[in-house]
CSV table of C-alpha atoms in Angstrom, one decimal:
chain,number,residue,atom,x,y,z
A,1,UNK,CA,99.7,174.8,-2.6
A,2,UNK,CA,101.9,174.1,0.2
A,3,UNK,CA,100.8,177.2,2.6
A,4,UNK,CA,97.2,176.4,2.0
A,5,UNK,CA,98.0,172.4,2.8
A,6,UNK,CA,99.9,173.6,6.0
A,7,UNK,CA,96.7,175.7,7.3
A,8,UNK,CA,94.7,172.9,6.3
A,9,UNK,CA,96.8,170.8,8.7
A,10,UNK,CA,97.1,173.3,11.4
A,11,UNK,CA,93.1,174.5,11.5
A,12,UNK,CA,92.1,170.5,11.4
A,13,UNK,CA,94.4,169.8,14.3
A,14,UNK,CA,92.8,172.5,16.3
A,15,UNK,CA,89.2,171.9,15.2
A,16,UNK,CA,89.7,168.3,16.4
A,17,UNK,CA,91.5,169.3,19.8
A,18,UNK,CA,89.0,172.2,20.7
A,19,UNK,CA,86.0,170.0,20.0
A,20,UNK,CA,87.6,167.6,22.4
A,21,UNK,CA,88.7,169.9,25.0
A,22,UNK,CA,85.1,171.6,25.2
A,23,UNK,CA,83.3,168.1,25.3
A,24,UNK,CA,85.6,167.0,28.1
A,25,UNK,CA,85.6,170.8,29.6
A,26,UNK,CA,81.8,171.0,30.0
A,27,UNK,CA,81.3,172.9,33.3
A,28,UNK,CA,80.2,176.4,34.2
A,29,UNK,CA,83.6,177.6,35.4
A,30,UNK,CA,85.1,179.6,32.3
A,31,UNK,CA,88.5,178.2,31.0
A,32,UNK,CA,91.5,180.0,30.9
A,33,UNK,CA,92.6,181.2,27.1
A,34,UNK,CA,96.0,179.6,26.9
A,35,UNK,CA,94.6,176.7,28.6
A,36,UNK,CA,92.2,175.9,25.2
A,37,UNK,CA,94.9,177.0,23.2
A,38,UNK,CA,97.1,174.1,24.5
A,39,UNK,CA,94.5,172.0,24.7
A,40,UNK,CA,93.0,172.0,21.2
A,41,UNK,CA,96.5,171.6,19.6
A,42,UNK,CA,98.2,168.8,22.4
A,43,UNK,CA,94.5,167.0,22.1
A,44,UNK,CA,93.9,167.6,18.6
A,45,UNK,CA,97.6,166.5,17.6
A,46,UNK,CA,96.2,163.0,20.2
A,47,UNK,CA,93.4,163.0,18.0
A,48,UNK,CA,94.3,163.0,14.5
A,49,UNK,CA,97.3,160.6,15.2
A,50,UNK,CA,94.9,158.0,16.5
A,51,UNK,CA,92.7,158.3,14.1
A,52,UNK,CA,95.2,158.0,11.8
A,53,UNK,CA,96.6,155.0,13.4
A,54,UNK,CA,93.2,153.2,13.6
A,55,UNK,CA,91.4,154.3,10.4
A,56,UNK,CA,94.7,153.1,8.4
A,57,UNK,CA,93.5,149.6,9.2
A,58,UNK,CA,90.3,150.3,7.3
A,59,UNK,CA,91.8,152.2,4.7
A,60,UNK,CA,94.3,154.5,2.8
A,61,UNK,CA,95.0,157.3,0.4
A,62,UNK,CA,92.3,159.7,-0.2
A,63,UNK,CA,89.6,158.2,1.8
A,64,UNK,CA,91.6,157.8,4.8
A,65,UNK,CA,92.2,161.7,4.4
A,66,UNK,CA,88.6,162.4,3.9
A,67,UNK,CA,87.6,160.2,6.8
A,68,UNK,CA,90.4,161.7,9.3
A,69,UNK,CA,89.0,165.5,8.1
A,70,UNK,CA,86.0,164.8,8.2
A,71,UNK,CA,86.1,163.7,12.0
A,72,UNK,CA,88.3,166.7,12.8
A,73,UNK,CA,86.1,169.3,11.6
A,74,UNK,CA,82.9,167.2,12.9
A,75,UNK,CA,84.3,167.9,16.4
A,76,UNK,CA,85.3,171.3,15.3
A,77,UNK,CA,81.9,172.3,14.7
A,78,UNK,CA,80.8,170.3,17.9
A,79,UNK,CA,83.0,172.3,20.1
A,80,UNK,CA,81.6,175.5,18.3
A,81,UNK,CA,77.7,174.4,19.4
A,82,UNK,CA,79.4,173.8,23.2
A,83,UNK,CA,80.8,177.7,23.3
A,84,UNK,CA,77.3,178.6,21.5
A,85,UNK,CA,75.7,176.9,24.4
A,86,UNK,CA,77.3,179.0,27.3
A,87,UNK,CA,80.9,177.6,27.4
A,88,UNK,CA,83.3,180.3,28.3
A,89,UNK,CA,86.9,181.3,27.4
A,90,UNK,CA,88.5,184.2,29.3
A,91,UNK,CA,92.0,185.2,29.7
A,92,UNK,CA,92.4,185.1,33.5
A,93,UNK,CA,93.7,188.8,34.3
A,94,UNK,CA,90.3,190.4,34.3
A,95,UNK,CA,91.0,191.5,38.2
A,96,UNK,CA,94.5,192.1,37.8
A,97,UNK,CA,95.9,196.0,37.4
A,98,UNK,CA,96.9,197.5,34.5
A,99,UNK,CA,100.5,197.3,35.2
A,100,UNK,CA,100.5,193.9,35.6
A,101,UNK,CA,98.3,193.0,32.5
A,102,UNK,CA,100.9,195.2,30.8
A,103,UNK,CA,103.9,192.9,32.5
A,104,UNK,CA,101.6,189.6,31.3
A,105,UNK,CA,103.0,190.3,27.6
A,106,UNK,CA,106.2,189.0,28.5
A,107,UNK,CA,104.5,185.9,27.7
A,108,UNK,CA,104.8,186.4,24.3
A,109,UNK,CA,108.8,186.4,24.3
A,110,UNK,CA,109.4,182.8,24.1
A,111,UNK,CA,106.9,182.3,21.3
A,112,UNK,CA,108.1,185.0,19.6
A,113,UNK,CA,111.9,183.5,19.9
A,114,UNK,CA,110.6,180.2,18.7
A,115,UNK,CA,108.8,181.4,15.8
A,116,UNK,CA,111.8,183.9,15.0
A,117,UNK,CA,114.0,180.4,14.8
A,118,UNK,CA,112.0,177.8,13.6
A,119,UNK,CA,113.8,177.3,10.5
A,120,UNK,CA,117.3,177.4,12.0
A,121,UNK,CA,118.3,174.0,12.1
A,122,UNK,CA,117.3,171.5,9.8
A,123,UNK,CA,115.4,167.8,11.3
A,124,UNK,CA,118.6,166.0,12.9
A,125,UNK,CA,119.3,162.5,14.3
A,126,UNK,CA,116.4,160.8,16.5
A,127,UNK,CA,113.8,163.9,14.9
A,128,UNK,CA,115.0,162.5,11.2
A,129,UNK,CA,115.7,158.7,11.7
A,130,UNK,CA,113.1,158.4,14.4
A,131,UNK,CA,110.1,160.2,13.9
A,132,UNK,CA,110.1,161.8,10.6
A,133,UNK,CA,111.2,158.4,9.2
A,134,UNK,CA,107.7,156.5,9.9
A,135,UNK,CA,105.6,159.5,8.5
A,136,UNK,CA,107.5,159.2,5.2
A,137,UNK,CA,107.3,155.6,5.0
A,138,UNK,CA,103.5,156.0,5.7
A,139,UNK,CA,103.3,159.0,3.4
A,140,UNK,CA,104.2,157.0,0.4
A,141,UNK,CA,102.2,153.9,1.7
A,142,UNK,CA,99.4,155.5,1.0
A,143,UNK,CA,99.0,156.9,4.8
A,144,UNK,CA,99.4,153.5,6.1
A,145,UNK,CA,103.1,151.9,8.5
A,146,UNK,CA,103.5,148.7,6.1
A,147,UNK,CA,104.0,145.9,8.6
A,148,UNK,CA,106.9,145.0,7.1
A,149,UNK,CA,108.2,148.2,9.0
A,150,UNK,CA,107.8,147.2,12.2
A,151,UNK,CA,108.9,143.6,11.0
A,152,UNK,CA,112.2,144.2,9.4
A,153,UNK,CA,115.3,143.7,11.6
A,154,UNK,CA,117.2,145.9,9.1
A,155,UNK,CA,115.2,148.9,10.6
A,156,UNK,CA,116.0,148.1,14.4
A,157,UNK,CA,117.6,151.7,14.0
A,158,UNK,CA,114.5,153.3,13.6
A,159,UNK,CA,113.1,151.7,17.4
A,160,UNK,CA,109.2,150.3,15.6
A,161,UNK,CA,108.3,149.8,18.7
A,162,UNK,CA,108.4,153.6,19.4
A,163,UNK,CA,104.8,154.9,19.5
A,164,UNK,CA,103.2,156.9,16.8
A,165,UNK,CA,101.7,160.5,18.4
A,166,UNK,CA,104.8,162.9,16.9
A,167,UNK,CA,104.7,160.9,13.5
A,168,UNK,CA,101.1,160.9,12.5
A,169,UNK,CA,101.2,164.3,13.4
A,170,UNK,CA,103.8,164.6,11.1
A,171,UNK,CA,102.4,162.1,8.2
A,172,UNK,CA,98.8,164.5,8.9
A,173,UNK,CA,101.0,167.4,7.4
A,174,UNK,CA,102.7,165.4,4.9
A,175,UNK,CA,99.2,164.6,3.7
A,176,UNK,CA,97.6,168.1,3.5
A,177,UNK,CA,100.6,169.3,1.5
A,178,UNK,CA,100.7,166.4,-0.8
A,179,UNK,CA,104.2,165.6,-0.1
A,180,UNK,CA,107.1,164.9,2.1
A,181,UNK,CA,108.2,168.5,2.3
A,182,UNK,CA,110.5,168.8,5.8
A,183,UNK,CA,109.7,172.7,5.4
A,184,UNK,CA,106.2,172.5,6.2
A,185,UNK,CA,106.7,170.5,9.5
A,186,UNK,CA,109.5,172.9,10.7
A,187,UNK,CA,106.6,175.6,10.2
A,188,UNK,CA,104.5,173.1,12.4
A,189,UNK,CA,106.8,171.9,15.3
A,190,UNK,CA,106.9,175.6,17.1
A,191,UNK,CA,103.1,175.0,17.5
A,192,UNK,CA,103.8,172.5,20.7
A,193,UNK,CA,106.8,175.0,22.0
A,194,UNK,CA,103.8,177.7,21.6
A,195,UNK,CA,101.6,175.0,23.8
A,196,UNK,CA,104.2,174.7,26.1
A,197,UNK,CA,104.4,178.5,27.0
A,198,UNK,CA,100.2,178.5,27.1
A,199,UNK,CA,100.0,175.9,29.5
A,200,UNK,CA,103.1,177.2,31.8
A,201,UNK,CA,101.3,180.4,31.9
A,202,UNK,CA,97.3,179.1,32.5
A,203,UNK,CA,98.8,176.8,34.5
A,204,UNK,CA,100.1,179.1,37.2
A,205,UNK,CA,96.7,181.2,36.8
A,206,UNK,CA,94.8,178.3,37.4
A,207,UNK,CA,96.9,177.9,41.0
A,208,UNK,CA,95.9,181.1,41.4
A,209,UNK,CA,99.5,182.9,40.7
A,210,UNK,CA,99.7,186.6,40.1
A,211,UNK,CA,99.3,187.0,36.1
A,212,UNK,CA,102.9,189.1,36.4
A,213,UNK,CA,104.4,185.8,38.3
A,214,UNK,CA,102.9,183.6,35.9
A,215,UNK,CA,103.8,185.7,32.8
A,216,UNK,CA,107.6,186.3,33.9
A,217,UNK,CA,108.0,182.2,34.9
A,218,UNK,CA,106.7,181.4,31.1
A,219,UNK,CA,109.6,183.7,29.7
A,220,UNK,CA,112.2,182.2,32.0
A,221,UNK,CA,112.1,179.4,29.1
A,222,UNK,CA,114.3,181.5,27.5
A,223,UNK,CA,116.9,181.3,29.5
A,224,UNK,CA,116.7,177.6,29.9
A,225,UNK,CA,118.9,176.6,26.3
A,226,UNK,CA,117.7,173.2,26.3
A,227,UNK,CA,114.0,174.5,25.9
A,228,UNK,CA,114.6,176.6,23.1
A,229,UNK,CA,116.0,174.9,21.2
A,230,UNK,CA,119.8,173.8,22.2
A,231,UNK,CA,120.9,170.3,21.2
A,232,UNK,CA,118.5,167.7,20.5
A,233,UNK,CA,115.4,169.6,20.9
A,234,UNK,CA,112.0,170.1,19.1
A,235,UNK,CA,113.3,172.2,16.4
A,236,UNK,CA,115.4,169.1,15.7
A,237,UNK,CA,112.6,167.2,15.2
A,238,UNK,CA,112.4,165.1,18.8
A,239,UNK,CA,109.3,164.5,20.8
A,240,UNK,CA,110.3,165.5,24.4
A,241,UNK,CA,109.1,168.4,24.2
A,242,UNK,CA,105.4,167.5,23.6
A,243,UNK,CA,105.7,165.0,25.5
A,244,UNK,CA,106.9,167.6,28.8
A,245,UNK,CA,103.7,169.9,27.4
A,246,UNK,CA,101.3,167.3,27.8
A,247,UNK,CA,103.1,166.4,31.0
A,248,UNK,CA,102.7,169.6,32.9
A,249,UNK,CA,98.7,170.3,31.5
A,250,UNK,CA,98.1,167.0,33.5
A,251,UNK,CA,100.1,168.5,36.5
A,252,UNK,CA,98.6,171.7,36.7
A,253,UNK,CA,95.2,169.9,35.9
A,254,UNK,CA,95.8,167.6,38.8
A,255,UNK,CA,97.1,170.3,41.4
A,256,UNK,CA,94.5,172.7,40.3
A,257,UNK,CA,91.5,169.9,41.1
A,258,UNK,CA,93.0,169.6,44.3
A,259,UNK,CA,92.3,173.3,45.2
A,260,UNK,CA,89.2,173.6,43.3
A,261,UNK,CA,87.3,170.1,42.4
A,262,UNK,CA,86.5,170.7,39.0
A,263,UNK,CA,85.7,167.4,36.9
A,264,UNK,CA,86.1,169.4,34.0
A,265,UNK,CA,89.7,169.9,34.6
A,266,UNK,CA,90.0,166.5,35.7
A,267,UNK,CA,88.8,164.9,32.6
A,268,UNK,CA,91.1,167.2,30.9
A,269,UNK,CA,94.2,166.0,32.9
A,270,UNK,CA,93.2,162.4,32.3
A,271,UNK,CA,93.2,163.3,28.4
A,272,UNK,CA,96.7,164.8,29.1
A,273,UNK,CA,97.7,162.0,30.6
A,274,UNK,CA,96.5,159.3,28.4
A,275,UNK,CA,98.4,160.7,25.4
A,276,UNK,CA,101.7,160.3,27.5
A,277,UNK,CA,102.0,156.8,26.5
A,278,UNK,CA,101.5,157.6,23.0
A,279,UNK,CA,104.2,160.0,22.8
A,280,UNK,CA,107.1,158.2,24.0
A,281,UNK,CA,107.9,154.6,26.1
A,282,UNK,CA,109.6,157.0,28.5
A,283,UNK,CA,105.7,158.2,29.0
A,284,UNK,CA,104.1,155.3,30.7
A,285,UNK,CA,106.6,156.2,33.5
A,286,UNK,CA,104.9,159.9,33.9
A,287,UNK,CA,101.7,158.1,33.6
A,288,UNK,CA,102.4,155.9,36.3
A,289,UNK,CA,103.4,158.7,38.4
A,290,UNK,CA,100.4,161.0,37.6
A,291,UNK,CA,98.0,158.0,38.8
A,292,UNK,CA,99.7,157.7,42.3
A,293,UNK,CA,99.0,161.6,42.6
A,294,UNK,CA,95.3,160.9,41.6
A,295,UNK,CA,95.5,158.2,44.3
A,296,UNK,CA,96.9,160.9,47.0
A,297,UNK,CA,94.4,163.2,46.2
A,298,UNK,CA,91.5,161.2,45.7
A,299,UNK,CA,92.4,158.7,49.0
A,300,UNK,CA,90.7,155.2,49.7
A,301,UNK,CA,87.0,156.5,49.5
A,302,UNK,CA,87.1,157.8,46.1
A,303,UNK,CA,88.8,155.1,44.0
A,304,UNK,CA,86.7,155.0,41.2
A,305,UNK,CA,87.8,158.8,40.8
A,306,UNK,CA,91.6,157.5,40.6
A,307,UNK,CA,90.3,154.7,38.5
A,308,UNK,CA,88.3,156.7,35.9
A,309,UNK,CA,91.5,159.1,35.6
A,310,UNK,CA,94.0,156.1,35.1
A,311,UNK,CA,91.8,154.0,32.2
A,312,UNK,CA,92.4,156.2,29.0
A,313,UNK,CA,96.0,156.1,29.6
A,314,UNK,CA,96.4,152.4,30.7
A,315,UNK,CA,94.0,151.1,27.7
A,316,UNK,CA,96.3,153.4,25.3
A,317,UNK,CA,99.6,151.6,26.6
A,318,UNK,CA,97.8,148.2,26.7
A,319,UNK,CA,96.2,148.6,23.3
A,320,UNK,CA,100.1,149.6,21.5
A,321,UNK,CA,101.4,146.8,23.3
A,322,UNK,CA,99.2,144.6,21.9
A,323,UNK,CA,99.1,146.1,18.3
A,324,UNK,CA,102.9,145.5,18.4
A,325,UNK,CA,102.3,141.8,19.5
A,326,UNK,CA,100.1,141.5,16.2
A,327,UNK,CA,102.6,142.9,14.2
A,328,UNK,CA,105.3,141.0,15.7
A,329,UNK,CA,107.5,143.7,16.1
A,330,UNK,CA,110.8,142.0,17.4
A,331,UNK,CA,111.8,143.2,21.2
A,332,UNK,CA,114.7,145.7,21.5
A,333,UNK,CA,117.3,144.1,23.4
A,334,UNK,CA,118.6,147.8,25.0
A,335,UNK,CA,117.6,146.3,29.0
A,336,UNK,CA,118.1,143.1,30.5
A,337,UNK,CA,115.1,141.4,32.0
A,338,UNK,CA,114.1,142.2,35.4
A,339,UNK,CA,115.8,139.4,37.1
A,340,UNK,CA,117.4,139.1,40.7
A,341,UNK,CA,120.0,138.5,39.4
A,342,UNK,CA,120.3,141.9,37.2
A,343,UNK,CA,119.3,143.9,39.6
A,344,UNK,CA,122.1,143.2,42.3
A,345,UNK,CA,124.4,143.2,39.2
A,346,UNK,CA,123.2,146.6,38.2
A,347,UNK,CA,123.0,148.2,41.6
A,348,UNK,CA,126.8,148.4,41.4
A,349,UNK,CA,126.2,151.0,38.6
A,350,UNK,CA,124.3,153.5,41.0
A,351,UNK,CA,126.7,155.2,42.3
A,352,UNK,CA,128.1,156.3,38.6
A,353,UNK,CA,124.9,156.9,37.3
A,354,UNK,CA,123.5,159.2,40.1
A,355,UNK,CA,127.0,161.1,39.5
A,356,UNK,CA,126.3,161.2,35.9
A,357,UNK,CA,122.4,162.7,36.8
A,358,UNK,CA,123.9,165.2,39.1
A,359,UNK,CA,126.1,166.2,36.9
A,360,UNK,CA,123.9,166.9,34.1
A,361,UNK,CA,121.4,168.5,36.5
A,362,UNK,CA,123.7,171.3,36.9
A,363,UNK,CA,124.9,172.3,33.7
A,364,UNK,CA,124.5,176.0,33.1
A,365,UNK,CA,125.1,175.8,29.7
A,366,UNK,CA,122.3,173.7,29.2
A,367,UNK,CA,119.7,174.4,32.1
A,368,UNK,CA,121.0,177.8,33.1
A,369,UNK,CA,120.2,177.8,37.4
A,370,UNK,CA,116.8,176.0,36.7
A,371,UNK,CA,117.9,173.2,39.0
A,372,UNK,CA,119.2,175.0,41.5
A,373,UNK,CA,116.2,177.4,41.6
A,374,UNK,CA,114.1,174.1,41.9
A,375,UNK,CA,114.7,172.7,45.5
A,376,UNK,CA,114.4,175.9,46.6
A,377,UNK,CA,111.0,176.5,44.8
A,378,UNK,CA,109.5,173.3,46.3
A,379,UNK,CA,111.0,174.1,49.7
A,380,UNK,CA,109.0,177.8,49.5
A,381,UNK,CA,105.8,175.8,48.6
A,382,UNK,CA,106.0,173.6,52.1
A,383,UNK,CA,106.5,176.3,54.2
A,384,UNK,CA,103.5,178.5,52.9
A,385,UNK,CA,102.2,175.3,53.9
A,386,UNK,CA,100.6,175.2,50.1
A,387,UNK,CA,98.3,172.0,49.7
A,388,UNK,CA,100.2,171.6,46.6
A,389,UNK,CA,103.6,171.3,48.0
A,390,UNK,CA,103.4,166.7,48.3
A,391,UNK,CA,102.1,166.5,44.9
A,392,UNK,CA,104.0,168.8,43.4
A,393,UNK,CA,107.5,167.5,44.5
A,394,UNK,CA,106.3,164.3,43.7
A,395,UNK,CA,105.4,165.2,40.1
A,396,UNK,CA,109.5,166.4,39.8
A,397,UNK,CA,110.8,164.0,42.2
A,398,UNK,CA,109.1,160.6,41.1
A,399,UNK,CA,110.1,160.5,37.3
A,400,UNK,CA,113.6,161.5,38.0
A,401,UNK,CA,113.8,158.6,40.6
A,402,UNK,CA,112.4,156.2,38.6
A,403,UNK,CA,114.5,157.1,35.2
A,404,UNK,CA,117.6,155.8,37.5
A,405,UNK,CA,115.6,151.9,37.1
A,406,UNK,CA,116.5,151.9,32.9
A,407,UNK,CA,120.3,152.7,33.7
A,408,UNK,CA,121.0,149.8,35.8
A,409,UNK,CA,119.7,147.1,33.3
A,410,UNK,CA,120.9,148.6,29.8
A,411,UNK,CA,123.4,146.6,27.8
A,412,UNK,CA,124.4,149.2,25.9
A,413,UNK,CA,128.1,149.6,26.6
A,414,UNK,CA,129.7,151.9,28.3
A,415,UNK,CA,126.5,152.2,30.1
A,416,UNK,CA,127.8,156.1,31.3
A,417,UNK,CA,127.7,156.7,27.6
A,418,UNK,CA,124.1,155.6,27.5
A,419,UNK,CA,123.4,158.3,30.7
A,420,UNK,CA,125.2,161.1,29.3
A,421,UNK,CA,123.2,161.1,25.9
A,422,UNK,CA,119.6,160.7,26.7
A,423,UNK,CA,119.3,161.7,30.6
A,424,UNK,CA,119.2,165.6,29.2
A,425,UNK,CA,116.0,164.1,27.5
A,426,UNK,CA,114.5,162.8,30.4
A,427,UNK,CA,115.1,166.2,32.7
A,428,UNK,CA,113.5,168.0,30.0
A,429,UNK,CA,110.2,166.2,30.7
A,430,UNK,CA,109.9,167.4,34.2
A,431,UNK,CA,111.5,170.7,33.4
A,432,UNK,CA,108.0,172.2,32.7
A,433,UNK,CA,106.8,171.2,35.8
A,434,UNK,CA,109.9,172.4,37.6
A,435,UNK,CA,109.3,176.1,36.6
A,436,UNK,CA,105.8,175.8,37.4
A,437,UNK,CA,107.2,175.0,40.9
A,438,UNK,CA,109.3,178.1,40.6
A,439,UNK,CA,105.8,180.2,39.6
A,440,UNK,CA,104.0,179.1,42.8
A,441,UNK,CA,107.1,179.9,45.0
A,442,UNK,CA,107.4,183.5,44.1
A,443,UNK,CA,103.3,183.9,43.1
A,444,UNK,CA,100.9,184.7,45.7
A,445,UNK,CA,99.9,182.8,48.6
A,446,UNK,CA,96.0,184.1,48.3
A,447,UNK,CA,93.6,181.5,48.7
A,448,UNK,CA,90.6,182.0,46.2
């Protein structure tokens, strides 16, 4: 029963995120096959943890199931009637030469590696206590967070206020199988490391890389040990990884609609960037950043463009504020307030913790020459004079400047401990976005 409840999960999940993806595609230019793939899963995983969050306030247990499936394969069947109607899916090589479709396999390395691995390491620390915590508590609540989860003070340990995208997910497989079997989400997890590679690799053929370029960039994530799977990574059970996937789709969608308008791709990078919020708190920061790129590109004139892109994600943060407010979910006290005060107090802490980023940033063991290869990418993109290069280094540059702010008002003590064990998190969520820089460097410079 297990192996049939972990289909069920996975084909629900993707019948919800390709219904999605189609009804927010819906344009005559074709998408690109590992851009739906990464779509329908990221989206779908969006989907059924919403509706999970929203229909347990209606109701649990079975009917919450059948309401939640029924919904997922409703806008599986939708999507189906939108690719029945003329939508297209191609792969993206159909001009490219033999030798380089050949070379395009590569692709398949990392997602071979991942599956090969999977079941290496068993769920550890903030994948366990964090996030796999809540979907068990829900499991055996019927599908339901009791309130008394986000109330108790005991549980501070488990963050309440964290947001729910990676556990629902979770408590959606716990439900197909009928119980909380660990097993079946490690056979799960590699699904958004799979989504990762799709998107690294669309993503670059969208910008109009060479499909060799593009393949050989997406297998360069093997060589980068924190995004397969070294220390505190998705096979462990955290949620930085999806939450870098859905990062760079709403980077490549942005850069790509600033090549070749496309409100299909827009909408799709809204999507993207909505869910950011729901992933992690960290989240709201790439939101915030992906809106002042909307901004650049759209300018002045077009403000209701920037504006449409920006609502999804701001009512998502808005409405998980306020479902915590109902809840009364007590306020972590990890930062001080944003006071005068605080801030000169904390300034005096820049110096250590910019030494502290630097020297994380270039780790080998950890991200192999990834951040060395990165000022050098963005540098190639500005002098092919690429209209990518602002946004781009802005989409790198902008999070890791703004993840300095948190440091200088934690109370967690020593505050360098606080750098040194979570800052590896916060690189990995512009890491994506960093190789993708590395992919247009080295890819063509054809305008098409």
């Amino acid at each position: 029963m297990i192996p049939l409840g972990i289909l069920l999960a996975i084909l629900s999940i993707f019948a919800a995120g390709a219904g999605a993806t189609l009804l927010l595609w819906r344009e005559a230019q074709p998408m690109l096959l590992g851009e739906m793939f990464a779509a329908s899963w990221l989206l779908g995983a969006g989907v059924v943890s919403l509706l999970l969050a929203v229909g347990g306030m209606l109701c649990a247990g079975w009917l919450l199931i059948a309401l939640v499936g029924a919904v997922c394969f409703g806008l599986g069947w939708i999507g189906w009637r939108e690719l029945r109607g003329g939508g297209r899916i191609i792969l993206g090589m159909e001009a490219a030469p033999p030798w380089e479709r050949w070379l395009s396999l590569l692709v398949l390395a990392p997602i071979a590696y991942i599956a090969a691995v999977s079941f290496r390491d068993a769920l550890a620390w903030d994948g366990l206590l964090i996030w796999e915590s809540k979907a068990h508590q829900a499991f055996l609540s019927g599908g339901v967070l009791p309130a008394s989860v986000f109330r108790d003070a005991t549980r501070s340990w488990t963050h309440p206020s964290y947001p729910l995208y990676l556990p629902f997910t979770e408590l959606w497989v716990y439900l197909c199988v009928g119980d909380c079997h660990q097993g079946a989400l490690k056979s799960v997890l590699p699904l958004f490391h799979i989504a990762a590679v799709a998107l690294l690799w669309s993503g670059a053929l969208r910008l109009h890389v060479r499909p060799g370029v593009a393949a050989v960039t997406a297998m360069l994530m093997l060589f980068i040990p924190i995004l397969n799977g070294f220390d505190w990574g998705l096979l462990h059970g955290y949620a930085d990884l999806p939450l870098a996937a859905l990062y760079l789709g709403a980077v490549a969608g942005v850069l790509a609609c600033q090549r070749d308008p496309s409100p299909g791709a827009w909408r799709l990078a809204a999507a993207f960037a909505a869910l950011l919020p729901w992933v992690k708190q960290e989240g709201v920061i790439l939101w915030a950043g992906l809106v002042l790129q909307a901004a650049w590109i759209c300018g002045r004139r077009d403000w209701r463009r920037t504006a449409g892109f920006a609502l999804p994600g701001l009512a998502v943060w808005i409405g998980w504020r306020l479902a915590m407010l109902v809840l009364e979910a007590p306020q972590e006290e990890v930062f001080q307030p944003l006071t005068w005060a605080n801030l000169q107090a904390g300034l005096t802490r820049l110096g250590t913790v910019l030494r502290f980023m630097r020297y994380e940033l270039g780790l080998l063991d950890h991200w192999s020459l990834l951040w060395f290869l990165t000022p050098a990418a963005l540098l190639c993109v500005a002098l092919q004079r690429r209209r990518e290069a602002p946004v781009l280094a802005a989409a790198i540059v902008l999070p890791l400047a703004f993840d300095v702010i948190p440091y200088l008002f934690t109370r967690l003590e020593p505050f360098q401990m606080h750098v040194a064990t979570s800052f590896k998190r916060l690189a990995l969520q512009v890491a994506l976005v960093a190789l993708l820089s590395v992919a247009l460097a080295f890819g063509s410079r054809r305008e098409v």
